[in-house]
Amino acid sequence: MVTQWDSKYETNISEIDSQHKKLFRLINNIETVYDENKEHLSAKSKILVDAVSELEDYTLSHFLIEERVMELNQYPELEAHKKQHDRFTDKILELKNRLTTGNLLSNDEELNQFFGDLLKFLRAWLTNHILQEDMDYKPYIKFNI
């Protein structure tokens, strides 16, 4: 189930909305590879690892920019929001390490389970984080970077 961008996710901060849209695209790219290759994911292991790495890198960059916007606008819950970001970053790093160590990349059944779980986690986290946490800072933003 590919998660589609919807106006309900808009923060009305153009840079942040643009980055959120890209996060949706990166997750959807992983899901497309997963959906099209469920029976033989090990044959697509390099593409999948690269896609997870790209998502990880882009997310880190996005978090830094988002946190800078909150800092510039003196968002009172910045530290709590950063902790949310840190927990997500730790989880993605843990999942990426699990993916790239051991025999997971050569076991289609385990890969299928791993990516099914990963996609469920990513979709839920992204949509919930934007709709709840990110919307909380929206009224405080007076200027963007």
PDB file of C-alpha atoms in Angstrom:
ATOM      1  CA  MET A   1       0.000   0.000   0.000  1.00  0.00           C
ATOM      2  CA  VAL A   2       1.889   3.021  -1.254  1.00  0.00           C
ATOM      3  CA  THR A   3       1.362   6.058   0.960  1.00  0.00           C
ATOM      4  CA  GLN A   4       0.289   9.056  -1.060  1.00  0.00           C
ATOM      5  CA  TRP A   5       1.039  12.676  -0.248  1.00  0.00           C
ATOM      6  CA  ASP A   6      -2.065  14.548   0.782  1.00  0.00           C
ATOM      7  CA  SER A   7      -2.728  18.176   1.682  1.00  0.00           C
ATOM      8  CA  LYS A   8      -3.381  17.086   5.276  1.00  0.00           C
ATOM      9  CA  TYR A   9       0.400  16.645   5.615  1.00  0.00           C
ATOM     10  CA  GLU A  10       1.175  20.240   4.647  1.00  0.00           C
ATOM     11  CA  THR A  11       2.926  22.399   7.219  1.00  0.00           C
ATOM     12  CA  ASN A  12       2.768  25.404   4.858  1.00  0.00           C
ATOM     13  CA  ILE A  13       6.541  25.676   5.158  1.00  0.00           C
ATOM     14  CA  SER A  14       7.622  25.136   1.568  1.00  0.00           C
ATOM     15  CA  GLU A  15      11.054  23.609   2.247  1.00  0.00           C
ATOM     16  CA  ILE A  16       9.702  21.232   4.894  1.00  0.00           C
ATOM     17  CA  ASP A  17       6.737  20.184   2.729  1.00  0.00           C
ATOM     18  CA  SER A  18       9.070  19.585  -0.207  1.00  0.00           C
ATOM     19  CA  GLN A  19      11.299  17.407   1.964  1.00  0.00           C
ATOM     20  CA  HIS A  20       8.347  15.500   3.376  1.00  0.00           C
ATOM     21  CA  LYS A  21       7.171  14.789  -0.178  1.00  0.00           C
ATOM     22  CA  LYS A  22      10.614  13.417  -1.007  1.00  0.00           C
ATOM     23  CA  LEU A  23      10.498  11.179   2.078  1.00  0.00           C
ATOM     24  CA  PHE A  24       7.190   9.790   0.810  1.00  0.00           C
ATOM     25  CA  ARG A  25       8.795   9.163  -2.604  1.00  0.00           C
ATOM     26  CA  LEU A  26      11.814   7.401  -1.071  1.00  0.00           C
ATOM     27  CA  ILE A  27       9.599   5.116   1.000  1.00  0.00           C
ATOM     28  CA  ASN A  28       7.376   4.458  -2.015  1.00  0.00           C
ATOM     29  CA  ASN A  29      10.451   3.574  -4.096  1.00  0.00           C
ATOM     30  CA  ILE A  30      11.422   0.928  -1.539  1.00  0.00           C
ATOM     31  CA  GLU A  31       7.857  -0.342  -1.539  1.00  0.00           C
ATOM     32  CA  THR A  32       7.752  -0.569  -5.332  1.00  0.00           C
ATOM     33  CA  VAL A  33      10.913  -2.709  -5.438  1.00  0.00           C
ATOM     34  CA  TYR A  34       9.499  -4.823  -2.620  1.00  0.00           C
ATOM     35  CA  ASP A  35       6.096  -5.303  -4.275  1.00  0.00           C
ATOM     36  CA  GLU A  36       7.568  -6.154  -7.674  1.00  0.00           C
ATOM     37  CA  ASN A  37      10.135  -8.650  -6.332  1.00  0.00           C
ATOM     38  CA  LYS A  38       8.598 -10.305  -3.254  1.00  0.00           C
ATOM     39  CA  GLU A  39       9.535 -13.807  -4.359  1.00  0.00           C
ATOM     40  CA  HIS A  40      13.172 -13.004  -5.108  1.00  0.00           C
ATOM     41  CA  LEU A  41      14.200  -9.967  -3.049  1.00  0.00           C
ATOM     42  CA  SER A  42      17.755 -11.280  -2.641  1.00  0.00           C
ATOM     43  CA  ALA A  43      18.286 -10.580  -6.352  1.00  0.00           C
ATOM     44  CA  LYS A  44      17.506  -6.910  -5.610  1.00  0.00           C
ATOM     45  CA  SER A  45      19.514  -6.683  -2.391  1.00  0.00           C
ATOM     46  CA  LYS A  46      21.916  -3.982  -3.646  1.00  0.00           C
ATOM     47  CA  ILE A  47      19.032  -1.802  -4.855  1.00  0.00           C
ATOM     48  CA  LEU A  48      17.224  -2.276  -1.539  1.00  0.00           C
ATOM     49  CA  VAL A  49      20.281  -1.520   0.615  1.00  0.00           C
ATOM     50  CA  ASP A  50      21.020   1.568  -1.491  1.00  0.00           C
ATOM     51  CA  ALA A  51      17.405   2.711  -1.163  1.00  0.00           C
ATOM     52  CA  VAL A  52      17.449   2.298   2.623  1.00  0.00           C
ATOM     53  CA  SER A  53      20.788   4.165   2.771  1.00  0.00           C
ATOM     54  CA  GLU A  54      19.389   6.996   0.666  1.00  0.00           C
ATOM     55  CA  LEU A  55      16.340   7.213   2.931  1.00  0.00           C
ATOM     56  CA  GLU A  56      18.592   7.259   6.006  1.00  0.00           C
ATOM     57  CA  ASP A  57      20.846   9.998   4.571  1.00  0.00           C
ATOM     58  CA  TYR A  58      17.981  12.152   3.377  1.00  0.00           C
ATOM     59  CA  THR A  59      16.124  11.787   6.677  1.00  0.00           C
ATOM     60  CA  LEU A  60      19.184  12.957   8.630  1.00  0.00           C
ATOM     61  CA  SER A  61      19.494  15.986   6.377  1.00  0.00           C
ATOM     62  CA  HIS A  62      15.775  16.731   6.682  1.00  0.00           C
ATOM     63  CA  PHE A  63      15.856  16.485  10.470  1.00  0.00           C
ATOM     64  CA  LEU A  64      18.725  18.971  10.680  1.00  0.00           C
ATOM     65  CA  ILE A  65      16.870  21.491   8.535  1.00  0.00           C
ATOM     66  CA  GLU A  66      13.582  20.994  10.357  1.00  0.00           C
ATOM     67  CA  GLU A  67      15.299  21.386  13.730  1.00  0.00           C
ATOM     68  CA  ARG A  68      17.024  24.552  12.517  1.00  0.00           C
ATOM     69  CA  VAL A  69      13.660  26.028  11.486  1.00  0.00           C
ATOM     70  CA  MET A  70      12.242  25.205  14.917  1.00  0.00           C
ATOM     71  CA  GLU A  71      15.313  26.677  16.618  1.00  0.00           C
ATOM     72  CA  LEU A  72      15.138  29.929  14.612  1.00  0.00           C
ATOM     73  CA  ASN A  73      11.491  30.260  15.585  1.00  0.00           C
ATOM     74  CA  GLN A  74      12.096  29.399  19.243  1.00  0.00           C
ATOM     75  CA  TYR A  75       9.763  26.426  19.233  1.00  0.00           C
ATOM     76  CA  PRO A  76       9.348  25.559  22.935  1.00  0.00           C
ATOM     77  CA  GLU A  77       9.179  21.780  22.351  1.00  0.00           C
ATOM     78  CA  LEU A  78      12.333  21.604  20.234  1.00  0.00           C
ATOM     79  CA  GLU A  79      14.209  19.247  22.560  1.00  0.00           C
ATOM     80  CA  ALA A  80      11.306  16.794  22.741  1.00  0.00           C
ATOM     81  CA  HIS A  81      10.973  16.926  18.955  1.00  0.00           C
ATOM     82  CA  LYS A  82      14.712  16.273  18.553  1.00  0.00           C
ATOM     83  CA  LYS A  83      14.350  13.213  20.763  1.00  0.00           C
ATOM     84  CA  GLN A  84      11.650  11.890  18.422  1.00  0.00           C
ATOM     85  CA  HIS A  85      14.063  12.382  15.525  1.00  0.00           C
ATOM     86  CA  ASP A  86      16.883  10.691  17.439  1.00  0.00           C
ATOM     87  CA  ARG A  87      14.737   7.646  18.221  1.00  0.00           C
ATOM     88  CA  PHE A  88      13.781   7.336  14.554  1.00  0.00           C
ATOM     89  CA  THR A  89      17.409   7.709  13.458  1.00  0.00           C
ATOM     90  CA  ASP A  90      18.520   5.051  15.946  1.00  0.00           C
ATOM     91  CA  LYS A  91      15.799   2.679  14.711  1.00  0.00           C
ATOM     92  CA  ILE A  92      16.740   3.161  11.052  1.00  0.00           C
ATOM     93  CA  LEU A  93      20.415   2.588  11.839  1.00  0.00           C
ATOM     94  CA  GLU A  94      19.537  -0.562  13.786  1.00  0.00           C
ATOM     95  CA  LEU A  95      17.395  -1.856  10.902  1.00  0.00           C
ATOM     96  CA  LYS A  96      20.045  -1.018   8.311  1.00  0.00           C
ATOM     97  CA  ASN A  97      22.684  -2.845  10.363  1.00  0.00           C
ATOM     98  CA  ARG A  98      20.391  -5.850  10.635  1.00  0.00           C
ATOM     99  CA  LEU A  99      19.904  -5.736   6.892  1.00  0.00           C
ATOM    100  CA  THR A 100      23.599  -5.531   6.016  1.00  0.00           C
ATOM    101  CA  THR A 101      25.072  -7.980   8.534  1.00  0.00           C
ATOM    102  CA  GLY A 102      24.618 -11.717   8.620  1.00  0.00           C
ATOM    103  CA  ASN A 103      22.716 -13.716   6.023  1.00  0.00           C
ATOM    104  CA  LEU A 104      19.539 -11.669   5.733  1.00  0.00           C
ATOM    105  CA  LEU A 105      20.330 -10.427   2.213  1.00  0.00           C
ATOM    106  CA  SER A 106      20.509 -13.974   0.866  1.00  0.00           C
ATOM    107  CA  ASN A 107      17.294 -15.281   2.444  1.00  0.00           C
ATOM    108  CA  ASP A 108      14.218 -14.324   0.409  1.00  0.00           C
ATOM    109  CA  GLU A 109      11.728 -15.363   3.073  1.00  0.00           C
ATOM    110  CA  GLU A 110      13.422 -13.343   5.826  1.00  0.00           C
ATOM    111  CA  LEU A 111      13.955 -10.395   3.477  1.00  0.00           C
ATOM    112  CA  ASN A 112      10.284 -10.418   2.605  1.00  0.00           C
ATOM    113  CA  GLN A 113       9.370 -10.309   6.302  1.00  0.00           C
ATOM    114  CA  PHE A 114      12.007  -7.644   7.017  1.00  0.00           C
ATOM    115  CA  PHE A 115      10.835  -5.294   4.260  1.00  0.00           C
ATOM    116  CA  GLY A 116       7.171  -5.856   5.045  1.00  0.00           C
ATOM    117  CA  ASP A 117       7.855  -4.845   8.651  1.00  0.00           C
ATOM    118  CA  LEU A 118      10.159  -1.987   7.620  1.00  0.00           C
ATOM    119  CA  LEU A 119       7.588  -0.476   5.272  1.00  0.00           C
ATOM    120  CA  LYS A 120       4.815  -0.760   7.849  1.00  0.00           C
ATOM    121  CA  PHE A 121       7.062   1.025  10.383  1.00  0.00           C
ATOM    122  CA  LEU A 122       8.140   3.753   7.927  1.00  0.00           C
ATOM    123  CA  ARG A 123       4.616   4.528   6.723  1.00  0.00           C
ATOM    124  CA  ALA A 124       3.218   4.691  10.252  1.00  0.00           C
ATOM    125  CA  TRP A 125       6.092   6.732  11.620  1.00  0.00           C
ATOM    126  CA  LEU A 126       6.168   9.276   8.804  1.00  0.00           C
ATOM    127  CA  THR A 127       2.444   9.893   8.645  1.00  0.00           C
ATOM    128  CA  ASN A 128       1.990   9.974  12.433  1.00  0.00           C
ATOM    129  CA  HIS A 129       5.042  12.167  12.970  1.00  0.00           C
ATOM    130  CA  ILE A 130       3.941  14.732  10.387  1.00  0.00           C
ATOM    131  CA  LEU A 131       0.301  14.762  11.473  1.00  0.00           C
ATOM    132  CA  GLN A 132       1.060  14.987  15.177  1.00  0.00           C
ATOM    133  CA  GLU A 133       4.561  16.216  16.003  1.00  0.00           C
ATOM    134  CA  ASP A 134       5.186  18.435  12.985  1.00  0.00           C
ATOM    135  CA  MET A 135       1.766  20.034  13.106  1.00  0.00           C
ATOM    136  CA  ASP A 136       2.501  21.066  16.701  1.00  0.00           C
ATOM    137  CA  TYR A 137       5.298  23.405  15.588  1.00  0.00           C
ATOM    138  CA  LYS A 138       3.387  24.835  12.645  1.00  0.00           C
ATOM    139  CA  PRO A 139       1.811  27.795  14.569  1.00  0.00           C
ATOM    140  CA  TYR A 140       5.238  28.854  15.882  1.00  0.00           C
ATOM    141  CA  ILE A 141       6.923  29.227  12.510  1.00  0.00           C
ATOM    142  CA  LYS A 142       7.274  32.832  11.485  1.00  0.00           C
ATOM    143  CA  PHE A 143      10.289  32.493   9.212  1.00  0.00           C
ATOM    144  CA  ASN A 144      11.878  29.739   7.242  1.00  0.00           C
ATOM    145  CA  ILE A 145      15.518  29.207   6.355  1.00  0.00           C
TER     146      ILE A 145
END
